[in-house]
Amino acid sequence: MKAKPSVQAKSLLLIHREPFSNEDDDIEATPHPSEPLSADDPLAPLPFNPYKGNRGLTRAWHAMKNSLNGFRVAIREESAFRQELTLAAILVPCGIFVPVSPVERAALLASVLLVLMVELLNSSVEAAIDRISLERHELSKRAKDFGSAAVMVALLVCVLTWGLIVGPLLWRWALMLF
């Protein structure tokens, strides 16, 4: 009596089967995964990255250096990020010293940081699209517009958060003054 292969063995057979090829067709068969791709192929494996093997503090050190470099480039090259950073320099101290609960304080500060994070992501999308091609293309425009819309949503969240939390305090202070 012949033993039936297990479910696991069947799935391994499905995973490791050879790619379909028919010698009668004019279509070039796809190379076997073990065969190297051509150097001109955009899907060819990337060259060895010396930073990928780093672990622990070395990896953290390189990550911190890259992050600080990203901040420097954003401050130097992106005027919108500079404007939002100036706004954050005003709002963060106000958010720390305004007399609200710790949860409300966290919401105020998080809304400001959200704007900065989304702006950095938008700038990275724009840089990647410009790196690919500077010619006008509908998909490039759409991606940049999506990033801009994300920044607008983050700004609206910030304005609503500050308006709902600090607005009533400002209203009470204004009534006390007049």
Tab-separated table of C-alpha atoms in Angstrom:
chain	number	residue	atom	x	y	z
A	1	MET	CA	0.000	0.000	0.000
A	2	LYS	CA	1.380	3.411	-1.044
A	3	ALA	CA	1.375	6.235	1.557
A	4	LYS	CA	-0.358	9.463	0.593
A	5	PRO	CA	1.724	12.642	0.856
A	6	SER	CA	0.790	14.925	3.733
A	7	VAL	CA	-0.838	18.314	3.207
A	8	GLN	CA	2.468	19.965	4.104
A	9	ALA	CA	4.334	17.875	1.528
A	10	LYS	CA	1.732	18.764	-1.115
A	11	SER	CA	2.132	22.481	-0.396
A	12	LEU	CA	5.925	22.175	-0.642
A	13	LEU	CA	5.530	20.487	-4.014
A	14	LEU	CA	3.354	23.376	-5.193
A	15	ILE	CA	5.819	25.985	-3.955
A	16	HIS	CA	8.955	24.377	-5.420
A	17	ARG	CA	7.671	23.334	-8.827
A	18	GLU	CA	9.591	24.342	-11.932
A	19	PRO	CA	8.311	27.320	-13.960
A	20	PHE	CA	6.174	26.340	-16.941
A	21	SER	CA	8.010	26.389	-20.231
A	22	ASN	CA	7.046	25.139	-23.650
A	23	GLU	CA	9.838	24.763	-26.197
A	24	ASP	CA	7.363	25.078	-29.096
A	25	ASP	CA	6.461	28.673	-28.175
A	26	ASP	CA	8.355	31.744	-29.380
A	27	ILE	CA	8.031	33.267	-25.909
A	28	GLU	CA	11.235	33.322	-23.932
A	29	ALA	CA	10.885	31.286	-20.743
A	30	THR	CA	11.392	33.094	-17.477
A	31	PRO	CA	14.745	32.319	-15.876
A	32	HIS	CA	14.855	29.922	-12.979
A	33	PRO	CA	15.071	31.780	-9.631
A	34	SER	CA	18.589	30.418	-9.095
A	35	GLU	CA	19.846	31.922	-12.378
A	36	PRO	CA	21.351	35.434	-12.093
A	37	LEU	CA	19.472	38.229	-13.781
A	38	SER	CA	21.194	40.469	-16.285
A	39	ALA	CA	22.990	43.583	-14.970
A	40	ASP	CA	20.799	45.741	-17.212
A	41	ASP	CA	17.632	44.300	-15.687
A	42	PRO	CA	15.932	46.753	-13.271
A	43	LEU	CA	14.803	43.764	-11.206
A	44	ALA	CA	18.369	42.574	-10.682
A	45	PRO	CA	19.376	42.240	-7.033
A	46	LEU	CA	20.856	45.342	-5.495
A	47	PRO	CA	24.550	45.364	-4.641
A	48	PHE	CA	25.579	44.501	-1.109
A	49	ASN	CA	24.540	47.186	1.378
A	50	PRO	CA	27.104	47.443	4.207
A	51	TYR	CA	24.553	49.041	6.569
A	52	LYS	CA	22.013	46.212	6.357
A	53	GLY	CA	24.189	43.861	8.394
A	54	ASN	CA	24.569	46.260	11.308
A	55	ARG	CA	22.943	45.287	14.571
A	56	GLY	CA	22.358	46.932	17.919
A	57	LEU	CA	23.995	50.260	18.656
A	58	THR	CA	25.747	50.474	15.272
A	59	ARG	CA	22.418	50.220	13.466
A	60	ALA	CA	20.822	52.732	15.845
A	61	TRP	CA	23.761	55.128	15.342
A	62	HIS	CA	23.456	54.986	11.533
A	63	ALA	CA	19.666	55.368	11.741
A	64	MET	CA	20.038	58.445	13.953
A	65	LYS	CA	22.602	59.998	11.573
A	66	ASN	CA	20.272	59.421	8.607
A	67	SER	CA	17.320	60.884	10.516
A	68	LEU	CA	19.249	64.016	11.479
A	69	ASN	CA	20.426	64.369	7.894
A	70	GLY	CA	16.785	64.138	6.788
A	71	PHE	CA	15.874	66.968	9.176
A	72	ARG	CA	18.757	69.103	7.884
A	73	VAL	CA	17.740	68.564	4.259
A	74	ALA	CA	14.065	69.260	5.023
A	75	ILE	CA	14.927	72.506	6.825
A	76	ARG	CA	17.294	73.606	4.060
A	77	GLU	CA	15.204	72.581	1.027
A	78	GLU	CA	11.517	72.585	2.020
A	79	SER	CA	9.936	75.978	2.715
A	80	ALA	CA	6.630	74.407	3.834
A	81	PHE	CA	8.490	72.347	6.445
A	82	ARG	CA	10.271	75.490	7.684
A	83	GLN	CA	6.925	77.289	8.032
A	84	GLU	CA	5.386	74.375	9.920
A	85	LEU	CA	8.475	74.059	12.109
A	86	THR	CA	8.156	77.758	12.995
A	87	LEU	CA	4.504	77.191	13.854
A	88	ALA	CA	5.523	74.180	15.986
A	89	ALA	CA	8.130	76.302	17.798
A	90	ILE	CA	5.282	78.599	18.859
A	91	LEU	CA	2.591	75.986	19.545
A	92	VAL	CA	4.649	73.404	21.470
A	93	PRO	CA	5.579	75.778	24.345
A	94	CYS	CA	1.976	77.032	24.406
A	95	GLY	CA	0.771	73.439	24.545
A	96	ILE	CA	3.115	72.676	27.432
A	97	PHE	CA	2.109	75.671	29.553
A	98	VAL	CA	-1.628	75.966	28.809
A	99	PRO	CA	-3.677	74.828	31.836
A	100	VAL	CA	-5.310	71.645	30.471
A	101	SER	CA	-5.407	67.988	31.475
A	102	PRO	CA	-2.490	65.706	30.544
A	103	VAL	CA	-4.609	63.957	27.901
A	104	GLU	CA	-5.549	67.276	26.305
A	105	ARG	CA	-1.905	68.386	26.431
A	106	ALA	CA	-0.870	65.167	24.691
A	107	ALA	CA	-3.527	65.735	22.005
A	108	LEU	CA	-2.303	69.300	21.402
A	109	LEU	CA	1.327	68.243	21.045
A	110	ALA	CA	0.486	65.159	18.966
A	111	SER	CA	-1.515	67.243	16.496
A	112	VAL	CA	1.486	69.530	15.926
A	113	LEU	CA	3.861	66.587	15.519
A	114	LEU	CA	1.396	64.964	13.103
A	115	VAL	CA	1.669	67.973	10.791
A	116	LEU	CA	5.478	67.745	10.794
A	117	MET	CA	5.444	63.986	10.154
A	118	VAL	CA	2.980	64.205	7.272
A	119	GLU	CA	4.946	67.079	5.728
A	120	LEU	CA	8.141	65.003	5.855
A	121	LEU	CA	6.354	62.077	4.200
A	122	ASN	CA	4.888	64.386	1.551
A	123	SER	CA	8.335	65.811	0.837
A	124	SER	CA	9.774	62.312	0.496
A	125	VAL	CA	7.040	61.320	-1.982
A	126	GLU	CA	7.698	64.475	-4.012
A	127	ALA	CA	11.460	63.851	-4.000
A	128	ALA	CA	11.009	60.241	-5.120
A	129	ILE	CA	8.685	61.284	-7.950
A	130	ASP	CA	11.087	64.009	-9.076
A	131	ARG	CA	13.927	61.469	-8.939
A	132	ILE	CA	12.020	59.144	-11.266
A	133	SER	CA	11.228	61.836	-13.827
A	134	LEU	CA	10.769	65.586	-14.008
A	135	GLU	CA	8.367	65.354	-16.954
A	136	ARG	CA	4.716	66.035	-16.264
A	137	HIS	CA	2.654	62.886	-15.891
A	138	GLU	CA	-0.871	62.370	-14.593
A	139	LEU	CA	0.165	59.683	-12.085
A	140	SER	CA	2.987	61.860	-10.738
A	141	LYS	CA	0.573	64.756	-10.338
A	142	ARG	CA	-1.934	62.507	-8.602
A	143	ALA	CA	0.667	61.203	-6.131
A	144	LYS	CA	1.837	64.723	-5.317
A	145	ASP	CA	-1.764	65.901	-4.920
A	146	PHE	CA	-2.469	63.011	-2.533
A	147	GLY	CA	0.525	64.038	-0.429
A	148	SER	CA	-0.641	67.643	-0.405
A	149	ALA	CA	-4.136	66.550	0.622
A	150	ALA	CA	-2.644	64.515	3.484
A	151	VAL	CA	-0.820	67.615	4.737
A	152	MET	CA	-4.055	69.611	4.531
A	153	VAL	CA	-5.909	66.955	6.560
A	154	ALA	CA	-3.139	67.000	9.192
A	155	LEU	CA	-3.352	70.800	9.379
A	156	LEU	CA	-7.148	70.616	9.766
A	157	VAL	CA	-6.762	68.057	12.563
A	158	CYS	CA	-4.292	70.407	14.268
A	159	VAL	CA	-6.583	73.431	13.923
A	160	LEU	CA	-9.617	71.484	15.179
A	161	THR	CA	-7.688	70.034	18.115
A	162	TRP	CA	-6.358	73.401	19.198
A	163	GLY	CA	-9.712	75.076	18.559
A	164	LEU	CA	-11.677	72.552	20.618
A	165	ILE	CA	-9.212	72.432	23.527
A	166	VAL	CA	-7.738	75.932	23.709
A	167	GLY	CA	-10.651	77.816	22.123
A	168	PRO	CA	-12.936	77.650	25.195
A	169	LEU	CA	-10.040	78.779	27.431
A	170	LEU	CA	-9.358	81.766	25.202
A	171	TRP	CA	-13.078	82.590	25.170
A	172	ARG	CA	-13.232	82.576	28.990
A	173	TRP	CA	-10.098	84.717	29.242
A	174	ALA	CA	-11.542	87.179	26.713
A	175	LEU	CA	-14.793	87.431	28.703
A	176	MET	CA	-12.846	88.082	31.920
A	177	LEU	CA	-10.887	90.909	30.275
A	178	PHE	CA	-13.915	92.733	28.889
